[in-house]
Tab-separated table of C-alpha atoms and ligand atoms in Angstrom:
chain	number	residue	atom	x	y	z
U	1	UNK	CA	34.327	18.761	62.024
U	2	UNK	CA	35.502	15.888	64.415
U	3	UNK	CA	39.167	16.871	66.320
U	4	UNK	CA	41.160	14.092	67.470
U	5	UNK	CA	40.724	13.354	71.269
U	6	UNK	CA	44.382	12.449	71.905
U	7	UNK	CA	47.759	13.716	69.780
U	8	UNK	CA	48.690	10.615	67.847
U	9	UNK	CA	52.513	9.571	68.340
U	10	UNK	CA	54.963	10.665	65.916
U	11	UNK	CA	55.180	6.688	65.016
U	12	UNK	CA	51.828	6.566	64.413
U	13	UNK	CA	52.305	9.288	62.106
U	14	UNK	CA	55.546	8.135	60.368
U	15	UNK	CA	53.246	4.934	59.665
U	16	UNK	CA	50.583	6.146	57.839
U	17	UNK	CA	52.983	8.548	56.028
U	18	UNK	CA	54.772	5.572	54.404
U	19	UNK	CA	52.291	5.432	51.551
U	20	UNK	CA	53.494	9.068	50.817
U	21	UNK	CA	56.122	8.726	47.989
U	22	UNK	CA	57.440	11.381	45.418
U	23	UNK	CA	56.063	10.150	42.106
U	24	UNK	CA	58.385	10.518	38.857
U	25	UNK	CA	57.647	13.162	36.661
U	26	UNK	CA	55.633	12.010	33.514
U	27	UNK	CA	58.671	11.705	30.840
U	28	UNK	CA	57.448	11.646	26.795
U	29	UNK	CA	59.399	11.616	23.841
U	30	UNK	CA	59.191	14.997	21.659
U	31	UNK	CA	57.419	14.355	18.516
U	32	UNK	CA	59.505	16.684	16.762
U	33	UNK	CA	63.263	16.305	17.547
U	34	UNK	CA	62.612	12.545	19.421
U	35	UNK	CA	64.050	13.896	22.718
U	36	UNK	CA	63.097	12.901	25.708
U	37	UNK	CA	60.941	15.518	27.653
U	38	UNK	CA	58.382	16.232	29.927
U	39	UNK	CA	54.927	15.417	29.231
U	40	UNK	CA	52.640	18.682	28.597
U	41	UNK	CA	55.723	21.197	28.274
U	42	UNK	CA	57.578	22.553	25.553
U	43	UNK	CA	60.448	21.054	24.492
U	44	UNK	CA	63.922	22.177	26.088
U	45	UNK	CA	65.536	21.199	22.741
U	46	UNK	CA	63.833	22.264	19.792
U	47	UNK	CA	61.454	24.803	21.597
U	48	UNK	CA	58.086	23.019	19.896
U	49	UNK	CA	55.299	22.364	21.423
U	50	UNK	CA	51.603	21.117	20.462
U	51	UNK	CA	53.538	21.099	16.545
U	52	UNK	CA	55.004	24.772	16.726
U	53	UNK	CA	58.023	26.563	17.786
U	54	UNK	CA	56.586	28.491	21.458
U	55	UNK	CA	60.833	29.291	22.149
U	56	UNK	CA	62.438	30.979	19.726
U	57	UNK	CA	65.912	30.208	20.242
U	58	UNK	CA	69.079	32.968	18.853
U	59	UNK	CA	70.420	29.249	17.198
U	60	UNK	CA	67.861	28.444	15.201
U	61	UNK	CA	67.391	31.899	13.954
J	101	ZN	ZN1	61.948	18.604	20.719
């Protein structure tokens, strides 16, 4: 594996970590209760996922 010779400055660093950037989270709408939620999870609101209840909540019981 090739090392760097010489430390690179912490400018030189900062640089080529301004392409580094916190993407947003991948937001859907919930087919079931038209919420908006995140993509491949189950839904905060209604529980559903993939078209079935995964949480059971003690309200809709
Ligand atoms: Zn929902």
């Amino acid at each position: 594996m090739p090392n760097p010779k010489r430390r690179h400055s912490k400018s030189r660093g900062a640089k080529r970590r301004t392409h580094y950037k916190a993407s947003l989270p991948a937001l859907g709408e919930c087919p079931n209760c038209h919420e908006q939620k995140l993509m491949h999870r189950a839904c905060p609101n209604c529980g559903y996922y993939n078209g079935r209840a995964i949480i059971i909540s003690k309200e809709t019981k």
